[in-house]
Tab-separated table of C-alpha atoms in Angstrom:
chain	number	residue	atom	x	y	z
A	1	GLU	CA	0.000	0.000	0.000
A	2	PRO	CA	1.377	3.459	-0.870
A	3	GLU	CA	2.598	5.473	2.069
A	4	VAL	CA	4.033	8.836	2.985
A	5	THR	CA	7.677	8.562	3.984
A	6	GLN	CA	9.600	11.015	6.140
A	7	THR	CA	13.294	11.421	6.834
A	8	PRO	CA	15.012	11.588	9.189
A	9	SER	CA	12.995	9.917	11.928
A	10	HIS	CA	14.930	11.885	14.552
A	11	GLN	CA	16.770	15.189	14.232
A	12	VAL	CA	18.739	16.887	16.969
A	13	THR	CA	19.935	20.429	16.397
A	14	GLN	CA	21.304	23.402	18.252
A	15	MET	CA	19.171	26.478	18.776
A	16	GLY	CA	19.623	28.933	15.919
A	17	GLN	CA	20.542	26.281	13.370
A	18	GLU	CA	18.609	25.607	10.195
A	19	VAL	CA	16.902	22.267	9.704
A	20	ILE	CA	15.235	20.680	6.714
A	21	LEU	CA	12.668	17.957	7.201
A	22	ARG	CA	11.969	15.780	4.206
A	23	CYS	CA	8.896	13.999	3.000
A	24	VAL	CA	7.919	11.917	0.010
A	25	PRO	CA	4.120	12.093	-0.373
A	26	ILE	CA	2.068	9.396	-2.064
A	27	SER	CA	2.869	9.654	-5.745
A	28	ASN	CA	-0.526	10.539	-7.250
A	29	HIS	CA	-1.534	12.916	-4.465
A	30	LEU	CA	-1.980	16.612	-5.147
A	31	TYR	CA	-2.240	18.224	-1.706
A	32	PHE	CA	0.577	18.233	0.782
A	33	TYR	CA	0.652	19.271	4.424
A	34	TRP	CA	2.838	19.728	7.428
A	35	TYR	CA	1.528	19.269	10.943
A	36	ARG	CA	3.297	19.212	14.258
A	37	GLN	CA	2.642	17.743	17.672
A	38	ILE	CA	4.371	19.068	20.741
A	39	LEU	CA	4.713	16.362	23.380
A	40	GLY	CA	1.428	15.871	25.196
A	41	GLN	CA	-0.457	18.365	23.034
A	42	LYS	CA	-2.775	18.304	20.052
A	43	VAL	CA	-1.738	17.775	16.478
A	44	GLU	CA	-1.577	21.262	14.928
A	45	PHE	CA	-1.866	22.354	11.318
A	46	LEU	CA	1.095	24.280	9.931
A	47	VAL	CA	0.684	24.614	6.181
A	48	SER	CA	-0.953	23.179	3.084
A	49	PHE	CA	0.572	23.175	-0.385
A	50	TYR	CA	-1.126	22.720	-3.722
A	51	ASN	CA	-0.144	23.413	-7.305
A	52	ASN	CA	3.363	24.454	-6.252
A	53	GLU	CA	2.293	27.098	-3.805
A	54	ILE	CA	1.113	27.508	-0.255
A	55	SER	CA	-2.672	27.334	-0.150
A	56	GLU	CA	-3.140	27.919	3.575
A	57	LYS	CA	-1.010	28.389	6.647
A	58	SER	CA	-1.565	28.769	10.356
A	59	GLU	CA	-0.316	31.478	12.676
A	60	ILE	CA	2.443	29.085	13.746
A	61	PHE	CA	3.890	29.117	10.240
A	62	ASP	CA	5.800	32.410	10.464
A	63	ASP	CA	8.747	33.743	8.476
A	64	GLN	CA	11.063	31.180	10.042
A	65	PHE	CA	9.261	28.406	8.192
A	66	SER	CA	9.211	27.632	4.504
A	67	VAL	CA	8.120	24.728	2.329
A	68	GLU	CA	9.305	23.584	-1.023
A	69	ARG	CA	8.640	20.894	-3.572
A	70	PRO	CA	12.036	20.865	-5.271
A	71	ASP	CA	11.209	18.031	-7.654
A	72	GLY	CA	8.313	15.771	-8.538
A	73	SER	CA	8.530	13.638	-5.439
A	74	ASN	CA	9.965	15.473	-2.434
A	75	PHE	CA	8.255	17.960	-0.140
A	76	THR	CA	10.368	19.747	2.448
A	77	LEU	CA	9.857	21.894	5.526
A	78	LYS	CA	12.670	24.271	6.421
A	79	ILE	CA	13.041	26.010	9.748
A	80	ARG	CA	15.588	28.805	9.296
A	81	SER	CA	16.676	29.487	12.854
A	82	THR	CA	15.358	26.915	15.265
A	83	LYS	CA	14.067	27.814	18.701
A	84	LEU	CA	13.629	25.622	21.748
A	85	GLU	CA	9.859	25.752	21.287
A	86	ASP	CA	10.180	24.230	17.814
A	87	SER	CA	10.892	20.887	19.476
A	88	ALA	CA	8.060	18.627	18.389
A	89	MET	CA	7.096	15.715	16.194
A	90	TYR	CA	6.581	16.981	12.652
A	91	PHE	CA	4.202	15.081	10.417
A	92	CYS	CA	3.909	15.290	6.679
A	93	ALA	CA	0.585	14.336	5.091
A	94	SER	CA	-0.904	14.163	1.634
A	95	SER	CA	-4.308	13.745	0.044
A	96	ALA	CA	-5.466	12.949	-3.458
A	97	GLY	CA	-8.014	15.711	-3.889
A	98	GLN	CA	-11.417	16.899	-2.794
A	99	GLY	CA	-14.505	15.202	-1.425
A	100	GLU	CA	-14.055	11.454	-1.126
A	101	HIS	CA	-10.376	11.939	-1.982
A	102	GLU	CA	-9.737	14.293	0.912
A	103	LYS	CA	-8.642	11.521	3.223
A	104	LEU	CA	-5.337	12.526	4.794
A	105	PHE	CA	-2.471	10.053	4.824
A	106	PHE	CA	0.284	10.746	7.321
A	107	GLY	CA	3.926	9.837	7.490
A	108	SER	CA	5.479	8.396	10.631
A	109	GLY	CA	6.953	11.757	11.588
A	110	THR	CA	10.277	13.407	12.344
A	111	GLN	CA	11.031	13.999	16.000
A	112	LEU	CA	12.853	17.336	16.166
A	113	SER	CA	14.786	18.171	19.318
A	114	VAL	CA	16.233	21.666	19.629
A	115	LEU	CA	18.907	21.995	22.311
B	1	LYS	CA	-12.465	29.556	17.033
B	2	GLN	CA	-13.157	25.942	16.231
B	3	GLU	CA	-12.956	23.608	19.220
B	4	VAL	CA	-12.812	19.848	18.894
B	5	THR	CA	-13.176	17.878	22.103
B	6	GLN	CA	-12.892	14.181	22.755
B	7	ILE	CA	-14.330	12.458	25.780
B	8	PRO	CA	-13.169	10.461	27.608
B	9	ALA	CA	-9.476	11.344	27.583
B	10	ALA	CA	-8.641	7.761	28.526
B	11	LEU	CA	-10.542	4.506	28.508
B	12	SER	CA	-9.666	1.026	29.708
B	13	VAL	CA	-11.851	-1.932	28.756
B	14	PRO	CA	-11.561	-5.726	28.854
B	15	GLU	CA	-11.028	-7.535	25.597
B	16	GLY	CA	-14.200	-8.315	23.691
B	17	GLU	CA	-16.182	-5.296	24.811
B	18	ASN	CA	-17.895	-2.961	22.394
B	19	LEU	CA	-17.042	0.664	22.995
B	20	VAL	CA	-17.841	4.177	21.822
B	21	LEU	CA	-15.481	7.106	21.521
B	22	ASN	CA	-16.889	10.609	21.282
B	23	CYS	CA	-15.853	13.696	19.361
B	24	SER	CA	-17.604	17.068	19.696
B	25	PHE	CA	-17.144	20.112	17.512
B	26	THR	CA	-18.440	23.658	17.713
B	27	ASP	CA	-18.610	24.587	14.033
B	28	SER	CA	-21.843	23.375	12.452
B	29	ALA	CA	-20.545	24.164	8.949
B	30	ILE	CA	-18.680	20.900	8.639
B	31	TYR	CA	-17.112	19.608	5.441
B	32	ASN	CA	-15.891	16.300	6.775
B	33	LEU	CA	-14.517	14.511	9.810
B	34	GLN	CA	-11.789	11.906	9.857
B	35	TRP	CA	-10.867	9.405	12.566
B	36	PHE	CA	-7.270	8.341	13.130
B	37	ARG	CA	-5.384	6.092	15.458
B	38	GLN	CA	-1.953	6.973	16.771
B	39	ASP	CA	0.373	4.429	18.281
B	40	PRO	CA	3.014	5.683	20.752
B	41	GLY	CA	5.815	7.528	18.972
B	42	LYS	CA	4.285	6.799	15.599
B	43	GLY	CA	2.355	8.568	12.894
B	44	LEU	CA	-1.377	8.759	12.371
B	45	THR	CA	-3.224	5.965	10.648
B	46	SER	CA	-6.428	6.939	8.888
B	47	LEU	CA	-9.445	4.892	9.924
B	48	LEU	CA	-12.572	6.471	8.481
B	49	LEU	CA	-13.581	9.682	6.704
B	50	ILE	CA	-17.182	10.934	6.893
B	51	GLN	CA	-18.368	13.630	4.528
B	52	SER	CA	-20.934	16.173	5.711
B	53	SER	CA	-23.541	14.532	3.475
B	54	GLN	CA	-23.043	11.150	5.149
B	55	ARG	CA	-24.337	9.843	8.467
B	56	GLU	CA	-21.974	6.966	8.946
B	57	GLN	CA	-19.072	4.992	7.559
B	58	THR	CA	-18.040	1.435	8.321
B	59	SER	CA	-14.799	-0.466	8.011
B	60	GLY	CA	-14.563	-3.911	9.540
B	61	ARG	CA	-15.205	-3.644	13.285
B	62	LEU	CA	-15.265	0.151	13.136
B	63	ASN	CA	-18.277	2.342	12.583
B	64	ALA	CA	-18.168	6.128	12.629
B	65	SER	CA	-21.286	8.272	12.753
B	66	LEU	CA	-21.857	11.964	12.266
B	67	ASP	CA	-24.617	14.116	13.748
B	68	LYS	CA	-24.195	17.647	12.438
B	69	SER	CA	-27.119	19.085	14.371
B	70	SER	CA	-25.622	18.139	17.722
B	71	GLY	CA	-22.011	18.672	16.643
B	72	ARG	CA	-20.957	15.130	17.421
B	73	SER	CA	-19.232	12.170	15.880
B	74	THR	CA	-18.824	8.766	17.475
B	75	LEU	CA	-16.443	5.935	16.701
B	76	TYR	CA	-17.838	2.544	17.601
B	77	ILE	CA	-15.403	-0.338	17.992
B	78	ALA	CA	-16.961	-3.785	18.118
B	79	ALA	CA	-15.419	-6.748	19.929
B	80	SER	CA	-12.334	-4.839	21.032
B	81	GLN	CA	-8.921	-6.506	20.881
B	82	PRO	CA	-5.604	-5.715	22.613
B	83	GLY	CA	-4.289	-4.596	19.223
B	84	ASP	CA	-6.853	-1.788	19.276
B	85	SER	CA	-4.933	-0.132	22.110
B	86	ALA	CA	-3.853	3.287	20.842
B	87	THR	CA	-4.828	6.935	20.959
B	88	TYR	CA	-7.796	7.749	18.753
B	89	LEU	CA	-8.036	11.202	17.230
B	90	CYS	CA	-10.820	12.915	15.364
B	91	ALA	CA	-9.977	15.629	12.862
B	92	PHE	CA	-12.499	18.211	11.739
B	93	ARG	CA	-12.610	20.195	8.516
B	94	GLY	CA	-15.158	23.012	8.442
B	95	ALA	CA	-16.084	26.357	6.994
B	96	ASN	CA	-15.047	28.329	10.052
B	97	SER	CA	-11.794	26.581	10.787
B	98	GLY	CA	-9.620	29.298	9.346
B	99	GLY	CA	-9.377	27.829	5.903
B	100	TYR	CA	-10.624	24.858	3.931
B	101	GLN	CA	-7.345	22.991	4.065
B	102	LYS	CA	-6.899	23.506	7.785
B	103	VAL	CA	-7.920	20.442	9.747
B	104	THR	CA	-8.464	20.811	13.486
B	105	PHE	CA	-7.606	17.822	15.648
B	106	GLY	CA	-9.263	16.755	18.850
B	107	THR	CA	-7.489	16.098	22.095
B	108	GLY	CA	-7.606	12.328	21.634
B	109	THR	CA	-8.868	9.336	23.599
B	110	LYS	CA	-6.233	6.920	24.849
B	111	LEU	CA	-7.693	3.416	24.685
B	112	GLN	CA	-6.327	0.411	26.493
B	113	VAL	CA	-7.849	-3.008	25.822
B	114	ILE	CA	-6.926	-5.464	28.525
B	115	PRO	CA	-6.479	-9.119	27.510
């Protein structure tokens, strides 16, 4: 069964460093997302991406964050200058389209630890 | 602001019992609602997606219902098994959620099925 894959599974970085989290969505999907989950808290929406541009973003997704689809398969989340509060599990998700095809499929996540 | 609440926060049942998990939402302008399970330290696995035009969806031992008028969805698990132990999340997509692509997650119900 097709799945969303994320790398790395764990990332440790120093505060102020840049990190790039990588995702390979399901191949025929058109909508791509990043979510995050701080330990013990809800899963939170960060950003959605469609047709090579951001379609929606939350208030969490500030200028320190960016997303890119550099080729036909990868989807990346960049955090320019990490802060302690960026420590969380980051999930990539994708969906095929609208209506019945809006079902979200999630990757297994990247655990980001900012020291 | 859209609120999605799940009650109870935790539930422990003996194997073989039927059980119901609840999800409440405040926005009546719902597009769809999706149920997920999350295993510790893992990603989210999609279980069922209910569109606003539907009243229920079934997959195997799982049945999800949607009552828009009361702002509730329930996930019914029949003949529970130890392998069902996980955290169950509902995710709401609605007109007043801050954007069509933005999905709001509930707080989750942590289920333990005791052999």
